[in-house]
Amino acid sequence: NAPARDRLRIAIQKNGRLAEPARSLLTACGLSWRQSRDKLFCYGESLPVDLLLVRDDDIPGLIADGVCDFGIVGRNELDEQGAARRRIGLPDAYQALRGLNFGQCRLMLAVPDEWEWTGVEQLAGKRIATSYPAILADWLAARGVDAQVVELSGSVEIAPRLGTADLICDLVSSGATLAANQLKPVETLLESEAVLAGPVKTPDDARAGLMAMLLRRLDGVVKVQD
Ligand code: ATP
Ligand code: ZN
């Protein structure tokens, strides 16, 4: 059990697609920090709410361990780590509390352009490269498809050309990256966007009030942006 704290900690991406929109959103909620843009830690000024700037992959774990109270992360990342925990029998440790209306993308299966796509039965015995092995394995299992999941941490889209996989399962927004690699999207596994993630159990100290207040402000701000 994490110790009691009287300041809230929110983890956001340090660099990358979600970094700037996450910070702007929290600023719109009335938060401000002492200027330390290049640091890992930003001390909250207007309210006792501090920021932790990290890699997006680390955000679910920071919430699970009680190091952070909230995090802004793609639903894709949160679901993947949640699915991975469940696969090894760990209990749920975080949840998506709010959709934030930015960072939209889809987790999709994409096959070489020359394939004629007829359906998931086609995947039997195929090798699928992905950075989302747990979501993909669950999706395949739910459809009774026996395919091989090849886990890659990056550059998934070149795997078919390299011969390390037959097709891929990756995030798609415009589809330009797929097209540039002679791939076409055929199935959607997940519609994703940035979410506010929090623990399954709210802490019973000073943070509870801060968390409720922040959620209220967020609801006002995200609605207006809609
Ligand atoms: P980090 O260094 O923090 O690990 P990263 O390379 O994993 O960064 P980004 O590429 O910045 O992450 O993407 C962060 C999130 O942005 C993704 O997890 C996803 O939710 C969202 N996103 C939106 N569109 C796309 C896209 N076209 N490709 C990848 N991610 C996207
Ligand atoms: Zn990442």
Coordinates of C-alpha atoms and ligand atoms in Angstrom, one line a residue:
N1 CA 0.0 0.0 0.0
A2 CA 1.4 3.4 -1.1
P3 CA 1.8 5.9 1.8
A4 CA -0.6 8.8 2.3
R5 CA 0.2 12.0 0.4
D6 CA -1.3 15.5 0.5
R7 CA -0.2 16.5 -3.0
L8 CA -1.6 14.9 -6.2
R9 CA 0.8 13.6 -8.9
I10 CA -0.2 13.4 -12.6
A11 CA 2.0 11.5 -15.1
I12 CA 2.1 12.8 -18.6
Q13 CA 4.3 12.0 -21.7
K14 CA 7.6 14.0 -21.6
N15 CA 8.0 14.1 -25.4
G16 CA 5.8 12.8 -28.2
R17 CA 2.3 13.2 -29.5
L18 CA 0.4 13.5 -26.2
A19 CA 2.9 15.7 -24.4
E20 CA 1.7 19.2 -25.5
P21 CA -2.0 18.5 -25.6
A22 CA -1.9 16.9 -22.1
R23 CA -0.1 19.9 -20.7
S24 CA -2.5 22.4 -22.4
L25 CA -5.5 20.5 -21.1
L26 CA -4.2 20.6 -17.5
T27 CA -3.3 24.2 -17.9
A28 CA -6.9 24.8 -19.0
C29 CA -8.0 23.1 -15.8
G30 CA -6.3 25.9 -13.9
L31 CA -3.0 24.1 -13.0
S32 CA 0.3 25.8 -13.2
W33 CA 3.8 24.6 -12.3
R34 CA 7.2 26.2 -11.5
Q35 CA 9.1 26.5 -14.7
S36 CA 11.0 23.2 -15.2
R37 CA 10.0 22.1 -18.6
D38 CA 13.0 19.9 -19.1
K39 CA 12.8 18.2 -15.7
L40 CA 11.2 14.9 -14.8
F41 CA 9.2 16.6 -12.1
C42 CA 7.2 19.9 -12.2
Y43 CA 6.1 21.3 -8.8
G44 CA 2.5 22.6 -8.8
E45 CA 2.0 26.3 -8.0
S46 CA -1.7 27.1 -8.3
L47 CA -2.8 23.9 -6.6
P48 CA -0.9 21.0 -4.9
V49 CA -0.8 19.0 -8.1
D50 CA 2.6 18.0 -9.4
L51 CA 3.5 16.7 -12.8
L52 CA 5.8 13.7 -13.7
L53 CA 7.1 13.8 -17.2
V54 CA 7.8 10.2 -18.4
R55 CA 7.6 7.8 -21.3
D56 CA 4.0 6.9 -22.1
D57 CA 4.8 3.2 -21.6
D58 CA 5.6 3.9 -17.9
I59 CA 2.3 5.7 -17.1
P60 CA 0.1 2.6 -16.3
G61 CA 2.8 1.1 -14.1
L62 CA 3.2 4.4 -12.2
I63 CA -0.5 4.4 -11.4
A64 CA -0.5 0.7 -10.5
D65 CA 2.4 1.2 -8.1
G66 CA 0.7 4.3 -6.5
V67 CA 3.5 6.5 -7.5
C68 CA 1.1 8.7 -9.5
D69 CA -2.6 9.3 -9.0
F70 CA -3.6 10.2 -12.5
G71 CA -2.0 9.8 -15.9
I72 CA -2.7 10.9 -19.4
V73 CA -2.0 8.1 -21.8
G74 CA -3.4 6.5 -25.0
R75 CA -6.2 3.9 -24.4
N76 CA -4.1 1.6 -26.6
E77 CA -1.2 1.6 -24.0
L78 CA -3.5 1.4 -21.0
D79 CA -5.5 -1.6 -22.5
E80 CA -2.3 -3.4 -23.6
Q81 CA -0.7 -3.3 -20.2
G82 CA -4.1 -4.1 -18.6
A83 CA -4.5 -7.1 -20.9
A84 CA -0.9 -8.2 -20.2
R85 CA -1.5 -8.0 -16.4
R86 CA -4.7 -10.1 -16.8
R87 CA -2.9 -12.7 -18.9
I88 CA -0.5 -13.4 -16.0
G89 CA -3.3 -13.3 -13.4
L90 CA -2.7 -9.9 -11.9
P91 CA -5.7 -7.8 -10.7
D92 CA -6.8 -4.7 -12.5
A93 CA -4.8 -1.7 -11.1
Y94 CA -6.0 1.2 -13.2
Q95 CA -8.9 2.4 -15.3
A96 CA -9.7 4.9 -18.0
L97 CA -11.8 7.6 -16.2
R98 CA -12.4 10.0 -19.1
G99 CA -11.8 10.2 -22.8
L100 CA -10.0 13.4 -23.6
N101 CA -10.8 14.0 -27.2
F102 CA -7.3 14.1 -28.6
G103 CA -4.7 11.5 -29.7
Q104 CA -7.3 9.6 -31.8
C105 CA -6.0 6.6 -33.6
R106 CA -6.9 3.0 -34.3
L107 CA -5.2 -0.2 -33.6
M108 CA -5.5 -2.1 -36.9
L109 CA -4.5 -5.2 -38.7
A110 CA -2.8 -4.3 -42.0
V111 CA -1.8 -6.7 -44.7
P112 CA 0.4 -6.4 -47.9
D113 CA -1.4 -4.5 -50.7
E114 CA -1.5 -7.6 -52.9
W115 CA -3.5 -9.7 -50.4
E116 CA -7.2 -10.2 -51.1
W117 CA -8.8 -9.8 -47.7
T118 CA -11.6 -12.3 -47.1
G119 CA -11.7 -12.4 -43.3
V120 CA -10.0 -13.5 -40.1
E121 CA -9.8 -17.2 -41.1
Q122 CA -7.0 -16.1 -43.4
L123 CA -4.8 -15.4 -40.4
A124 CA -4.4 -19.1 -39.4
G125 CA -0.7 -20.0 -39.2
K126 CA 0.4 -16.4 -40.1
R127 CA 3.0 -14.3 -38.3
I128 CA 1.7 -10.9 -37.1
A129 CA 4.2 -8.2 -36.0
T130 CA 3.0 -5.8 -33.3
S131 CA 3.9 -3.7 -30.3
Y132 CA 0.5 -4.7 -28.7
P133 CA 0.9 -8.5 -28.2
A134 CA -1.6 -8.8 -25.3
I135 CA -4.5 -7.0 -27.1
L136 CA -3.7 -8.9 -30.3
A137 CA -3.5 -12.3 -28.5
D138 CA -6.9 -11.7 -26.8
W139 CA -8.5 -10.6 -30.1
L140 CA -7.2 -13.7 -31.9
A141 CA -8.3 -16.0 -29.1
A142 CA -11.8 -14.4 -29.0
R143 CA -12.1 -15.3 -32.7
G144 CA -10.6 -18.8 -32.4
V145 CA -7.7 -17.9 -34.7
D146 CA -4.4 -19.6 -34.3
A147 CA -1.7 -17.2 -35.5
Q148 CA 1.8 -16.3 -34.3
V149 CA 2.3 -13.0 -32.5
V150 CA 5.7 -11.5 -33.2
E151 CA 6.4 -8.7 -30.6
L152 CA 8.4 -5.8 -31.9
S153 CA 9.0 -2.5 -30.0
G154 CA 9.2 -0.3 -33.0
S155 CA 9.3 -0.1 -36.9
V156 CA 6.5 -2.7 -37.0
E157 CA 5.5 -1.6 -40.5
I158 CA 8.7 -2.8 -42.2
A159 CA 8.4 -6.4 -40.8
P160 CA 6.5 -7.8 -43.8
R161 CA 9.1 -6.5 -46.2
L162 CA 11.9 -7.8 -44.0
G163 CA 10.2 -11.2 -43.9
T164 CA 10.0 -11.3 -40.1
A165 CA 6.2 -11.3 -40.3
D166 CA 3.4 -11.8 -42.8
L167 CA 1.2 -8.9 -41.6
I168 CA 1.1 -6.3 -38.8
C169 CA -1.1 -5.0 -36.1
D170 CA -0.3 -1.3 -35.4
L171 CA -1.6 2.1 -34.7
V172 CA -3.1 4.0 -37.7
S173 CA -4.2 7.6 -37.9
S174 CA -4.0 8.8 -41.5
G175 CA -2.9 5.5 -43.1
A176 CA 0.0 7.3 -44.8
T177 CA 2.7 5.1 -43.1
L178 CA 0.9 2.0 -44.1
A179 CA 0.5 3.1 -47.7
A180 CA 4.2 4.0 -47.8
N181 CA 5.0 0.5 -46.8
Q182 CA 2.6 -1.2 -49.3
L183 CA 0.2 -2.2 -46.6
K184 CA -3.5 -1.8 -46.3
P185 CA -5.7 -1.7 -43.1
V186 CA -8.3 -4.5 -42.9
E187 CA -9.6 -4.9 -39.3
T188 CA -9.9 -2.5 -36.3
L189 CA -9.0 -4.0 -32.9
L190 CA -9.4 -0.8 -30.9
E191 CA -10.6 2.8 -31.3
S192 CA -8.2 4.8 -29.2
E193 CA -7.7 8.3 -27.9
A194 CA -5.9 9.9 -25.0
V195 CA -7.6 9.1 -21.7
L196 CA -7.3 10.2 -18.1
A197 CA -6.3 7.1 -16.2
G198 CA -6.6 6.6 -12.5
P199 CA -6.5 3.9 -9.9
V200 CA -9.3 1.4 -9.4
K201 CA -9.5 2.6 -5.7
T202 CA -9.4 6.3 -4.8
P203 CA -6.9 7.0 -2.0
D204 CA -8.6 8.0 1.3
D205 CA -6.5 11.0 2.1
A206 CA -6.3 14.7 1.0
R207 CA -5.9 13.5 -2.6
A208 CA -9.5 12.3 -2.9
G209 CA -10.9 15.9 -2.9
L210 CA -8.3 17.1 -5.3
M211 CA -9.0 14.2 -7.7
A212 CA -12.8 14.9 -7.6
M213 CA -12.1 18.6 -8.2
L214 CA -9.8 17.9 -11.1
L215 CA -12.4 15.6 -12.7
R216 CA -15.1 18.3 -12.4
R217 CA -12.8 20.9 -14.1
L218 CA -11.8 18.4 -16.8
D219 CA -15.5 17.7 -17.6
G220 CA -16.1 21.4 -18.1
V221 CA -13.0 21.9 -20.2
V222 CA -13.3 18.8 -22.4
K223 CA -16.9 19.5 -23.2
V224 CA -16.1 23.1 -24.3
Q225 CA -13.4 21.8 -26.6
D226 CA -15.8 19.4 -28.2
Ligands
ATP1 P1 7.5 7.5 -25.7 O1 8.8 8.1 -26.0 O2 6.8 8.4 -24.6 O3 7.5 6.1 -25.4 P2 6.0 6.8 -28.1 O4 6.9 6.8 -29.3 O5 5.7 5.5 -27.5 O6 6.7 7.8 -27.0 P3 4.1 8.5 -29.5 O7 4.5 8.1 -30.9 O8 4.4 9.9 -29.0 O9 4.7 7.5 -28.4 O10 2.6 8.2 -29.3 C1 1.9 8.4 -28.1 C2 0.4 8.0 -28.3 O11 -0.2 8.8 -29.3 C3 0.2 6.6 -28.8 O12 0.3 5.6 -27.8 C4 -1.3 6.7 -29.3 O13 -2.2 6.7 -28.2 C5 -1.3 8.2 -29.8 N1 -1.3 8.2 -31.3 C6 -2.2 9.0 -32.1 N2 -1.9 8.8 -33.4 C7 -0.9 7.9 -33.5 C8 -0.2 7.4 -34.6 N3 -0.5 7.7 -35.9 N4 0.8 6.5 -34.4 C9 1.2 6.3 -33.1 N5 0.5 6.8 -32.0 C10 -0.5 7.6 -32.2
ZN2 ZN 6.0 4.7 -25.8

